[in-house]
Coordinates of N, CA, C and O in Angstrom, one line a residue:
X1 N 25.8 6.4 13.4 CA 27.0 6.4 12.6 C 28.2 6.4 13.7 O 28.3 7.2 14.6
X2 N 29.1 5.5 13.5 CA 30.3 5.3 14.4 C 31.3 6.4 14.2 O 31.5 6.9 13.1
X3 N 31.9 6.8 15.3 CA 33.0 7.8 15.2 C 34.3 7.1 14.6 O 34.8 6.3 15.3
X4 N 34.7 7.5 13.4 CA 35.8 6.9 12.8 C 37.1 7.7 12.9 O 38.1 7.4 12.4
X5 N 36.9 8.9 13.5 CA 38.1 9.8 13.7 C 39.1 9.1 14.6 O 38.8 8.6 15.6
X6 N 40.3 9.2 14.2 CA 41.4 8.6 14.9 C 42.2 9.8 15.5 O 42.6 10.7 14.8
X7 N 42.4 9.8 16.8 CA 43.2 10.8 17.5 C 44.7 10.4 17.5 O 45.0 9.3 17.6
X8 N 45.5 11.5 17.3 CA 46.9 11.2 17.3 C 47.4 11.0 18.8 O 47.0 11.8 19.6
X9 N 48.3 10.1 19.0 CA 48.9 10.0 20.3 C 49.8 11.2 20.6 O 50.3 11.8 19.7
X10 N 50.0 11.5 21.9 CA 50.7 12.7 22.2 C 52.1 12.7 21.6 O 52.5 13.8 21.1
X11 N 52.9 11.6 21.5 CA 54.2 11.7 20.8 C 54.1 12.2 19.3 O 54.9 12.9 18.8
X12 N 53.0 11.7 18.7 CA 52.8 12.1 17.3 C 52.5 13.6 17.2 O 52.9 14.3 16.3
X13 N 51.7 14.1 18.1 CA 51.4 15.5 18.1 C 52.6 16.3 18.4 O 52.9 17.3 17.7
X14 N 53.5 15.9 19.4 CA 54.7 16.6 19.7 C 55.6 16.6 18.5 O 56.3 17.6 18.2
X15 N 55.7 15.5 17.7 CA 56.6 15.4 16.5 C 56.1 16.4 15.5 O 56.8 17.1 14.8
X16 N 54.8 16.5 15.3 CA 54.2 17.4 14.3 C 54.4 18.9 14.7 O 54.7 19.7 13.9
X17 N 54.3 19.2 16.0 CA 54.6 20.5 16.5 C 56.0 20.9 16.3 O 56.3 22.0 15.9
X18 N 56.9 20.0 16.5 CA 58.4 20.3 16.3 C 58.6 20.5 14.8 O 59.3 21.5 14.5
X19 N 58.0 19.7 13.9 CA 58.2 19.9 12.5 C 57.5 21.3 12.1 O 58.1 22.0 11.3
X20 N 56.4 21.6 12.7 CA 55.7 22.9 12.4 C 56.6 24.0 12.7 O 56.7 25.0 12.0
X21 N 57.3 24.0 13.9 CA 58.2 25.0 14.3 C 59.3 25.2 13.2 O 59.7 26.3 12.9
X22 N 59.9 24.1 12.7 CA 60.9 24.1 11.7 C 60.4 24.8 10.4 O 61.0 25.7 9.8
X23 N 59.2 24.4 9.9 CA 58.6 24.9 8.7 C 58.3 26.4 8.9 O 58.6 27.2 8.0
X24 N 57.7 26.8 10.0 CA 57.4 28.2 10.3 C 58.7 29.0 10.3 O 58.7 30.2 9.8
X25 N 59.8 28.5 10.8 CA 61.0 29.2 10.8 C 61.5 29.5 9.4 O 62.0 30.6 9.1
X26 N 61.4 28.5 8.6 CA 61.7 28.7 7.2 C 60.8 29.7 6.5 O 61.3 30.5 5.7
X27 N 59.5 29.6 6.8 CA 58.6 30.6 6.1 C 58.9 32.0 6.6 O 58.7 32.9 5.8
X28 N 59.2 32.2 7.8 CA 59.5 33.5 8.3 C 60.7 34.2 7.6 O 60.7 35.4 7.4
X29 N 61.6 33.4 7.1 CA 62.8 34.0 6.4 C 62.4 34.3 5.0 O 63.0 35.2 4.4
X30 N 61.4 33.7 4.4 CA 61.0 33.9 3.0 C 59.9 35.0 2.9 O 59.9 35.9 2.0
X31 N 59.0 35.1 3.9 CA 57.8 36.0 3.9 C 57.0 35.7 2.6 O 57.2 34.8 1.9
X32 N 56.0 36.6 2.4 CA 55.2 36.4 1.2 C 53.8 35.8 1.5 O 53.4 35.8 2.7
X33 N 53.1 35.4 0.5 CA 51.7 34.9 0.6 C 51.6 33.7 1.5 O 50.6 33.5 2.2
X34 N 52.6 32.8 1.5 CA 52.5 31.6 2.3 C 52.5 31.9 3.8 O 51.6 31.4 4.6
X35 N 53.3 32.8 4.2 CA 53.3 33.2 5.6 C 52.1 34.0 5.9 O 51.5 33.8 7.0
X36 N 51.6 34.8 5.0 CA 50.3 35.5 5.3 C 49.2 34.6 5.4 O 48.3 34.7 6.3
X37 N 49.2 33.5 4.6 CA 48.1 32.5 4.7 C 48.2 31.8 6.1 O 47.1 31.6 6.7
X38 N 49.4 31.5 6.6 CA 49.5 30.9 7.9 C 49.0 31.8 9.0 O 48.2 31.4 9.9
X39 N 49.3 33.1 8.9 CA 48.9 34.1 9.9 C 47.4 34.2 9.9 O 46.7 34.2 11.0
X40 N 46.8 34.3 8.7 CA 45.3 34.4 8.6 C 44.6 33.2 9.1 O 43.6 33.3 9.8
X41 N 45.1 32.0 8.8 CA 44.5 30.8 9.2 C 44.6 30.6 10.7 O 43.6 30.2 11.4
X42 N 45.7 31.0 11.3 CA 45.9 31.0 12.8 C 44.8 31.9 13.4 O 44.2 31.6 14.4
X43 N 44.7 33.1 12.9 CA 43.7 34.1 13.4 C 42.3 33.5 13.4 O 41.5 33.6 14.3
X44 N 41.9 32.9 12.2 CA 40.6 32.3 12.1 C 40.4 31.1 13.1 O 39.3 31.0 13.7
X45 N 41.4 30.3 13.2 CA 41.3 29.2 14.2 C 41.2 29.7 15.6 O 40.4 29.1 16.4
X46 N 41.9 30.8 15.9 CA 41.8 31.4 17.2 C 40.4 31.9 17.5 O 39.8 31.7 18.6
X47 N 39.8 32.5 16.5 CA 38.4 33.0 16.6 C 37.5 31.8 16.8 O 36.5 31.9 17.6
X48 N 37.7 30.7 16.1 CA 36.8 29.6 16.2 C 36.9 29.0 17.7 O 35.9 28.7 18.3
X49 N 38.1 28.9 18.2 CA 38.3 28.4 19.6 C 37.6 29.3 20.6 O 37.0 28.9 21.5
X50 N 37.7 30.6 20.3 CA 37.1 31.6 21.2 C 35.6 31.4 21.2 O 34.9 31.5 22.3
X51 N 35.0 31.1 20.1 CA 33.6 30.9 20.0 C 33.2 29.6 20.7 O 32.1 29.5 21.3
X52 N 34.0 28.6 20.6 CA 33.7 27.3 21.3 C 33.7 27.6 22.8 O 32.8 27.2 23.5
X53 N 34.6 28.4 23.3 CA 34.6 28.7 24.7 C 33.4 29.5 25.1 O 32.9 29.3 26.2
X54 N 32.9 30.4 24.2 CA 31.7 31.2 24.5 C 30.5 30.3 24.7 O 29.6 30.6 25.5
X55 N 30.5 29.2 24.0 CA 29.3 28.3 24.1 C 29.5 27.2 25.1 O 28.5 26.4 25.4
X56 N 30.7 27.1 25.7 CA 30.9 26.0 26.7 C 30.5 26.4 28.1 O 30.7 27.5 28.5
X57 N 30.0 25.4 28.8 CA 29.7 25.6 30.2 C 31.1 25.6 31.0 O 32.1 25.2 30.4
X58 N 31.0 25.9 32.3 CA 32.2 26.0 33.1 C 33.0 24.6 33.1 O 34.2 24.6 33.0
X59 N 32.3 23.5 33.2 CA 32.9 22.2 33.3 C 33.6 21.9 32.0 O 34.8 21.4 32.0
X60 N 33.0 22.2 30.8 CA 33.7 21.9 29.6 C 34.9 22.9 29.4 O 36.0 22.4 28.9
X61 N 34.8 24.1 29.8 CA 35.9 25.1 29.7 C 37.1 24.5 30.5 O 38.2 24.6 30.0
X62 N 36.8 24.0 31.7 CA 37.9 23.5 32.5 C 38.5 22.3 31.9 O 39.8 22.1 31.9
X63 N 37.7 21.4 31.3 CA 38.3 20.2 30.6 C 39.1 20.6 29.4 O 40.2 20.0 29.1
X64 N 38.6 21.6 28.6 CA 39.4 22.0 27.4 C 40.7 22.7 27.9 O 41.8 22.4 27.3
X65 N 40.7 23.5 28.9 CA 41.9 24.1 29.4 C 42.9 23.1 30.0 O 44.1 23.4 29.9
X66 N 42.4 22.1 30.6 CA 43.3 21.1 31.2 C 44.0 20.2 30.2 O 45.0 19.6 30.4
X67 N 43.4 20.0 29.0 CA 44.0 19.2 27.9 C 45.3 20.0 27.5 O 45.3 21.2 27.2
X68 N 46.4 19.3 27.5 CA 47.7 19.9 27.2 C 47.7 20.6 25.9 O 48.1 21.8 25.8
X69 N 47.3 20.0 24.8 CA 47.4 20.6 23.5 C 46.4 21.7 23.4 O 46.8 22.8 22.9
X70 N 45.2 21.5 23.8 CA 44.2 22.6 23.7 C 44.5 23.7 24.6 O 44.4 24.9 24.3
X71 N 45.1 23.4 25.8 CA 45.5 24.5 26.7 C 46.6 25.4 26.1 O 46.5 26.6 26.2
X72 N 47.5 24.8 25.4 CA 48.6 25.6 24.7 C 48.0 26.4 23.6 O 48.4 27.6 23.4
X73 N 47.0 25.9 22.9 CA 46.3 26.6 21.8 C 45.6 27.8 22.4 O 45.6 28.9 21.8
X74 N 44.9 27.6 23.5 CA 44.2 28.7 24.2 C 45.1 29.8 24.6 O 44.8 31.0 24.5
X75 N 46.3 29.4 25.1 CA 47.3 30.3 25.5 C 47.8 31.1 24.3 O 47.9 32.3 24.3
X76 N 48.1 30.4 23.2 CA 48.6 31.0 22.0 C 47.7 32.1 21.5 O 48.1 33.1 21.1
X77 N 46.4 31.8 21.6 CA 45.4 32.8 21.1 C 44.9 33.8 22.2 O 44.0 34.5 22.0
X78 N 45.6 33.7 23.3 CA 45.3 34.6 24.5 C 43.8 34.5 24.9 O 43.2 35.5 25.3
X79 N 43.3 33.3 24.9 CA 41.9 33.1 25.3 C 41.7 32.1 26.4 O 40.6 31.6 26.7
X80 N 42.8 31.7 27.0 CA 42.8 30.7 28.1 C 41.9 31.2 29.2 O 42.1 32.4 29.7
X81 N 41.0 30.4 29.7 CA 40.1 30.9 30.8 C 40.8 31.1 32.2 O 40.3 31.8 33.0
X82 N 41.9 30.4 32.4 CA 42.6 30.6 33.7 C 43.6 31.7 33.7 O 44.2 31.9 32.7
X83 N 43.7 32.4 34.8 CA 44.7 33.5 34.9 C 46.1 32.9 34.8 O 46.3 31.7 35.2
X84 N 47.1 33.7 34.5 CA 48.5 33.2 34.3 C 49.0 32.5 35.6 O 49.7 31.5 35.5
X85 N 48.7 33.1 36.8 CA 49.2 32.5 38.0 C 48.7 31.1 38.2 O 49.5 30.2 38.6
X86 N 47.5 30.8 37.9 CA 46.9 29.4 38.1 C 47.6 28.5 37.1 O 47.9 27.4 37.4
X87 N 47.8 28.9 35.8 CA 48.4 28.1 34.8 C 49.8 27.8 35.2 O 50.3 26.6 35.0
X88 N 50.6 28.8 35.7 CA 51.9 28.6 36.1 C 52.0 27.6 37.3 O 52.9 26.7 37.3
X89 N 51.1 27.8 38.2 CA 51.1 26.9 39.4 C 50.9 25.4 39.0 O 51.5 24.5 39.5
X90 N 50.0 25.2 38.0 CA 49.7 23.9 37.5 C 50.9 23.3 36.8 O 51.1 22.1 36.9
X91 N 51.6 24.1 36.1 CA 52.8 23.6 35.4 C 53.8 23.2 36.4 O 54.5 22.1 36.2
X92 N 54.0 23.9 37.5 CA 54.9 23.5 38.6 C 54.5 22.2 39.2 O 55.3 21.3 39.4
X93 N 53.2 22.0 39.4 CA 52.7 20.8 40.0 C 52.8 19.6 39.1 O 53.1 18.5 39.6
X94 N 52.8 19.8 37.8 CA 53.0 18.7 36.8 C 54.5 18.3 36.8 O 54.8 17.1 36.6
X95 N 55.4 19.2 37.1 CA 56.8 18.9 37.1 C 57.3 18.3 38.5 O 58.3 17.7 38.6
X96 N 56.5 18.6 39.5 CA 56.9 18.2 40.9 C 57.3 16.7 41.0 O 58.3 16.4 41.6
X97 N 56.5 15.8 40.5 CA 56.8 14.4 40.6 C 58.2 14.0 40.0 O 58.9 13.3 40.6
X98 N 58.5 14.6 38.9 CA 59.8 14.3 38.2 C 60.9 14.9 39.1 O 62.0 14.2 39.2
X99 N 60.8 16.0 39.7 CA 61.8 16.6 40.5 C 62.0 15.7 41.8 O 63.1 15.4 42.2
X100 N 60.9 15.3 42.4 CA 60.9 14.5 43.6 C 61.6 13.1 43.3 O 62.3 12.6 44.1
X101 N 61.3 12.6 42.1 CA 61.9 11.3 41.7 C 63.4 11.4 41.7 O 64.1 10.4 41.8
X102 N 63.9 12.6 41.4 CA 65.4 12.8 41.4 C 65.9 13.3 42.7 O 67.1 13.7 42.8
X103 N 65.1 13.2 43.8 CA 65.6 13.5 45.1 C 65.4 14.9 45.5 O 65.9 15.4 46.6
X104 N 64.8 15.8 44.7 CA 64.6 17.2 45.0 C 63.1 17.5 45.4 O 62.4 16.5 45.6
X105 N 62.8 18.7 45.3 CA 61.4 19.1 45.5 C 61.2 20.4 44.8 O 62.1 21.2 44.5
X106 N 60.0 20.6 44.5 CA 59.5 21.8 43.7 C 58.2 22.3 44.3 O 57.3 21.5 44.5
X107 N 58.1 23.6 44.6 CA 56.9 24.1 45.2 C 56.6 25.5 44.6 O 57.5 26.3 44.4
X108 N 55.4 25.7 44.3 CA 54.9 27.0 43.8 C 55.0 28.1 44.9 O 54.5 27.8 46.0
X109 N 55.6 29.2 44.6 CA 55.7 30.3 45.7 C 54.9 31.6 45.3 O 55.0 32.5 46.0
X110 N 54.3 31.6 44.1 CA 53.4 32.7 43.8 C 54.1 33.6 42.7 O 55.0 33.2 42.1
X111 N 53.4 34.7 42.5 CA 53.9 35.7 41.5 C 54.2 37.0 42.1 O 53.4 37.4 43.0
X112 N 55.2 37.6 41.8 CA 55.6 38.9 42.2 C 55.7 39.8 41.0 O 56.7 39.7 40.2
X113 N 54.7 40.6 40.8 CA 54.6 41.4 39.5 C 54.4 40.5 38.4 O 53.3 39.8 38.3
X114 N 55.3 40.4 37.5 CA 55.2 39.5 36.3 C 56.3 38.4 36.4 O 56.6 37.7 35.4
X115 N 56.8 38.2 37.6 CA 57.8 37.1 37.8 C 57.2 36.0 38.7 O 56.8 36.2 39.8
X116 N 57.3 34.8 38.1 CA 56.9 33.6 38.8 C 58.0 33.3 39.8 O 59.2 33.4 39.5
X117 N 57.6 32.8 41.0 CA 58.5 32.4 42.0 C 58.3 30.9 42.4 O 57.1 30.6 42.7
X118 N 59.3 30.2 42.5 CA 59.3 28.8 42.8 C 60.4 28.4 43.8 O 61.4 29.1 43.9
X119 N 60.1 27.5 44.7 CA 61.1 26.9 45.6 C 61.6 25.6 44.9 O 60.8 24.7 44.7
X120 N 62.9 25.5 44.6 CA 63.4 24.4 44.0 C 64.6 23.9 44.8 O 65.6 24.6 45.0
X121 N 64.6 22.6 45.2 CA 65.7 22.0 45.7 C 66.0 20.8 44.9 O 65.1 20.1 44.4
X122 N 67.3 20.5 44.7 CA 67.6 19.4 43.8 C 68.2 18.2 44.5 O 68.9 17.4 43.9
X123 N 68.0 18.2 45.8 CA 68.6 17.1 46.6 C 70.0 17.4 47.1 O 70.7 18.3 46.5
X124 N 70.4 16.7 48.1 CA 71.8 16.9 48.6 C 72.0 18.3 49.3 O 73.1 18.7 49.6
X125 N 70.9 19.0 49.6 CA 70.9 20.2 50.3 C 71.6 21.4 49.6 O 72.1 22.3 50.2
X126 N 71.6 21.3 48.2 CA 72.3 22.4 47.5 C 71.4 23.4 46.9 O 71.9 24.2 46.2
X127 N 70.1 23.3 47.1 CA 69.2 24.3 46.5 C 69.1 24.2 45.0 O 69.5 23.2 44.4
X128 N 68.6 25.2 44.4 CA 68.3 25.2 43.0 C 69.5 25.5 42.1 O 69.5 25.5 40.9
X129 N 70.7 25.9 42.7 CA 71.7 26.4 41.8 C 73.0 25.5 42.0 O 74.1 25.9 41.7
X130 N 72.9 24.3 42.4 CA 74.0 23.4 42.6 C 74.3 22.6 41.4 O 73.5 21.7 41.0
X131 N 75.4 22.8 40.8 CA 75.9 21.9 39.7 C 75.0 22.0 38.5 O 74.0 22.8 38.4
X132 N 75.3 21.2 37.4 CA 74.5 21.3 36.2 C 73.1 20.7 36.4 O 72.1 21.0 35.8
X133 N 72.9 19.7 37.4 CA 71.6 19.1 37.6 C 70.6 20.2 38.1 O 69.5 20.2 37.7
X134 N 71.1 21.1 39.0 CA 70.2 22.1 39.5 C 69.9 23.1 38.4 O 68.8 23.6 38.3
X135 N 70.9 23.4 37.6 CA 70.7 24.3 36.4 C 69.7 23.7 35.4 O 68.8 24.4 34.9
X136 N 69.8 22.4 35.2 CA 68.9 21.8 34.3 C 67.5 21.8 34.8 O 66.6 22.0 34.0
X137 N 67.4 21.5 36.1 CA 66.0 21.5 36.7 C 65.4 22.9 36.6 O 64.3 23.1 36.3
X138 N 66.2 23.9 37.0 CA 65.7 25.3 37.0 C 65.3 25.7 35.6 O 64.3 26.4 35.4
X139 N 66.1 25.3 34.5 CA 65.7 25.6 33.2 C 64.5 24.9 32.7 O 63.6 25.5 32.1
X140 N 64.3 23.7 33.1 CA 63.1 22.9 32.8 C 61.9 23.6 33.4 O 60.8 23.7 32.8
X141 N 62.0 24.0 34.7 CA 60.9 24.7 35.4 C 60.6 26.0 34.7 O 59.4 26.4 34.4
X142 N 61.6 26.8 34.4 CA 61.5 28.1 33.7 C 60.7 27.9 32.4 O 59.7 28.6 32.1
X143 N 61.1 26.9 31.6 CA 60.5 26.7 30.3 C 59.1 26.3 30.4 O 58.2 26.8 29.7
X144 N 58.8 25.4 31.4 CA 57.4 24.9 31.5 C 56.5 26.0 32.0 O 55.3 26.2 31.5
X145 N 57.0 26.8 33.0 CA 56.1 27.9 33.5 C 55.9 29.0 32.4 O 54.7 29.4 32.3
X146 N 56.9 29.4 31.7 CA 56.7 30.4 30.7 C 55.9 29.9 29.5 O 55.2 30.7 28.8
X147 N 55.9 28.6 29.2 CA 55.1 28.0 28.1 C 53.6 28.1 28.6 O 52.7 28.4 27.8
X148 N 53.4 27.8 29.8 CA 52.0 27.8 30.4 C 51.5 29.2 30.6 O 50.3 29.4 30.4
X149 N 52.3 30.1 30.9 CA 51.9 31.5 31.2 C 52.9 32.5 30.6 O 53.7 33.1 31.3
X150 N 52.9 32.7 29.2 CA 53.8 33.6 28.6 C 53.7 35.0 29.0 O 54.5 35.8 28.7
X151 N 52.6 35.4 29.6 CA 52.4 36.7 30.1 C 53.4 37.1 31.2 O 53.7 38.3 31.4
X152 N 53.9 36.1 31.9 CA 55.0 36.3 32.9 C 56.3 36.5 32.2 O 56.5 36.0 31.1
X153 N 57.2 37.3 32.8 CA 58.4 37.6 32.1 C 59.6 36.8 32.6 O 60.6 36.7 31.9
X154 N 59.5 36.2 33.7 CA 60.7 35.4 34.2 C 60.2 34.5 35.3 O 59.1 34.6 35.8
X155 N 61.1 33.5 35.7 CA 60.9 32.6 36.8 C 62.1 32.7 37.7 O 63.2 32.6 37.2
X156 N 61.8 32.9 39.0 CA 62.9 33.1 39.9 C 62.8 32.0 41.0 O 61.7 31.7 41.5
X157 N 63.9 31.4 41.3 CA 63.9 30.4 42.4 C 64.2 31.1 43.7 O 65.0 32.0 43.8
X158 N 63.4 30.7 44.7 CA 63.6 31.3 46.0 C 63.9 30.2 47.0 O 63.5 29.1 46.8
X159 N 64.7 30.5 48.1 CA 65.0 29.5 49.0 C 63.8 29.0 49.8 O 62.9 29.8 50.1
X160 N 63.8 27.8 50.2 CA 62.7 27.2 51.0 C 63.0 27.6 52.5 O 64.2 28.0 52.8
X161 N 62.1 27.5 53.3 CA 62.2 27.8 54.7 C 63.3 27.0 55.4 O 64.2 27.5 56.1
X162 N 63.5 25.7 55.0 CA 64.5 24.9 55.6 C 65.9 25.3 55.1 O 66.8 25.2 55.9
X163 N 66.0 25.8 53.9 CA 67.3 26.2 53.4 C 67.7 27.5 54.1 O 68.9 27.7 54.3
X164 N 66.8 28.4 54.4 CA 67.1 29.6 55.1 C 67.6 29.4 56.5 O 68.5 30.0 57.0
X165 N 67.0 28.4 57.2 CA 67.4 28.1 58.6 C 68.7 27.4 58.6 O 69.5 27.6 59.5
X166 N 68.9 26.4 57.7 CA 70.1 25.6 57.8 C 71.4 26.2 57.2 O 72.4 25.6 57.3
X167 N 71.3 27.3 56.6 CA 72.4 27.9 55.9 C 73.4 28.3 57.0 O 73.1 29.1 57.9
X168 N 74.6 27.8 56.9 CA 75.6 28.3 57.9 C 76.0 29.7 57.7 O 76.1 30.2 56.6
X169 N 76.2 30.4 58.8 CA 76.7 31.8 58.8 C 78.1 31.8 58.4 O 78.9 30.9 58.7
X170 N 78.5 32.8 57.6 CA 79.9 32.9 57.2 C 80.7 33.6 58.3 O 80.3 34.7 58.7
X171 N 81.7 33.0 58.7 CA 82.6 33.6 59.7 C 84.0 33.6 59.0 O 84.6 32.6 58.7
X172 N 84.5 34.8 58.8 CA 85.9 34.9 58.2 C 86.9 34.2 59.1 O 86.9 34.3 60.3
X173 N 87.8 33.5 58.4 CA 88.8 32.7 59.1 C 89.7 33.6 60.0 O 90.1 33.3 61.1
X174 N 90.0 34.8 59.5 CA 90.8 35.8 60.2 C 90.3 36.1 61.6 O 91.0 36.3 62.5
X175 N 89.0 36.1 61.7 CA 88.4 36.4 63.1 C 88.6 35.3 64.0 O 88.6 35.5 65.3
X176 N 88.8 34.1 63.5 CA 89.0 32.9 64.4 C 90.4 32.8 64.8 O 90.7 32.2 65.9
X177 N 91.3 33.2 64.0 CA 92.7 33.0 64.3 C 93.4 34.2 64.9 O 94.5 34.2 65.4
X178 N 92.8 35.4 64.9 CA 93.4 36.6 65.4 C 93.2 36.6 66.9 O 92.1 36.3 67.4
X179 N 94.2 36.9 67.6 CA 94.1 37.0 69.1 C 94.0 38.4 69.5 O 94.6 39.3 68.9
X180 N 93.3 38.6 70.5 CA 93.2 40.0 71.0 C 94.5 40.4 71.6 O 95.2 39.6 72.2
X181 N 94.8 41.7 71.4 CA 96.1 42.2 71.9 C 96.0 42.2 73.4 O 94.9 42.6 74.0
X182 N 97.1 41.9 74.1 CA 97.0 41.9 75.6 C 96.8 43.4 76.1 O 97.3 44.3 75.6
X183 N 95.9 43.4 77.0 CA 95.6 44.7 77.6 C 96.6 45.1 78.7 O 97.0 44.2 79.5
X184 N 97.0 46.3 78.8 CA 98.0 46.7 79.9 C 97.3 46.5 81.2 O 96.1 46.9 81.4
X185 N 98.0 46.0 82.1 CA 97.5 45.8 83.5 C 97.7 47.1 84.3 O 98.7 47.7 84.2
X186 N 96.7 47.4 85.0 CA 96.8 48.6 85.9 C 97.5 48.2 87.2 O 97.3 47.1 87.7
X187 N 98.4 49.0 87.6 CA 99.0 48.8 88.9 C 98.4 49.6 90.0 O 98.1 50.8 89.8
X188 N 98.2 49.0 91.2 CA 97.5 49.8 92.2 C 98.4 50.8 92.9 O 99.4 51.1 93.0

């Protein structure tokens, strides 16, 4: 028997997820049996996914976790096989080509407690906080990392080694224009 199931393309899945968010927001304001049904259905589907993982070998678990939609569902149900740090690092690596395409760079710097740390430069030597482009890039990184690893509480950008070295030292103008008072000369 031929497989007649048709898979939705990613944009169609994204559109359905966006609509689902809207409908769930409406349901939350109403409460009642419809919302309870959604909660119960979500719990049952989460249990089903957990059982699939229980029966999967390591290779299948990796492939399931790597699939963007399935990975998000595994995170939603707190059953993703990868630790938060690995998921966050993978999210950064997925964004890195887009940041590089715009003349910047993005690098995973690890986790400190529950805070993800990334090195972000947006080109032009201005680091991650330069203008709205830097803010947009930092926000995109933050959203992607926290979606992949919601156990983390924040994303912090840290300076790269080259930014620390090339940062000019601040020298107050007054120190450059002030002349030393003439010293009295000793007479022999």
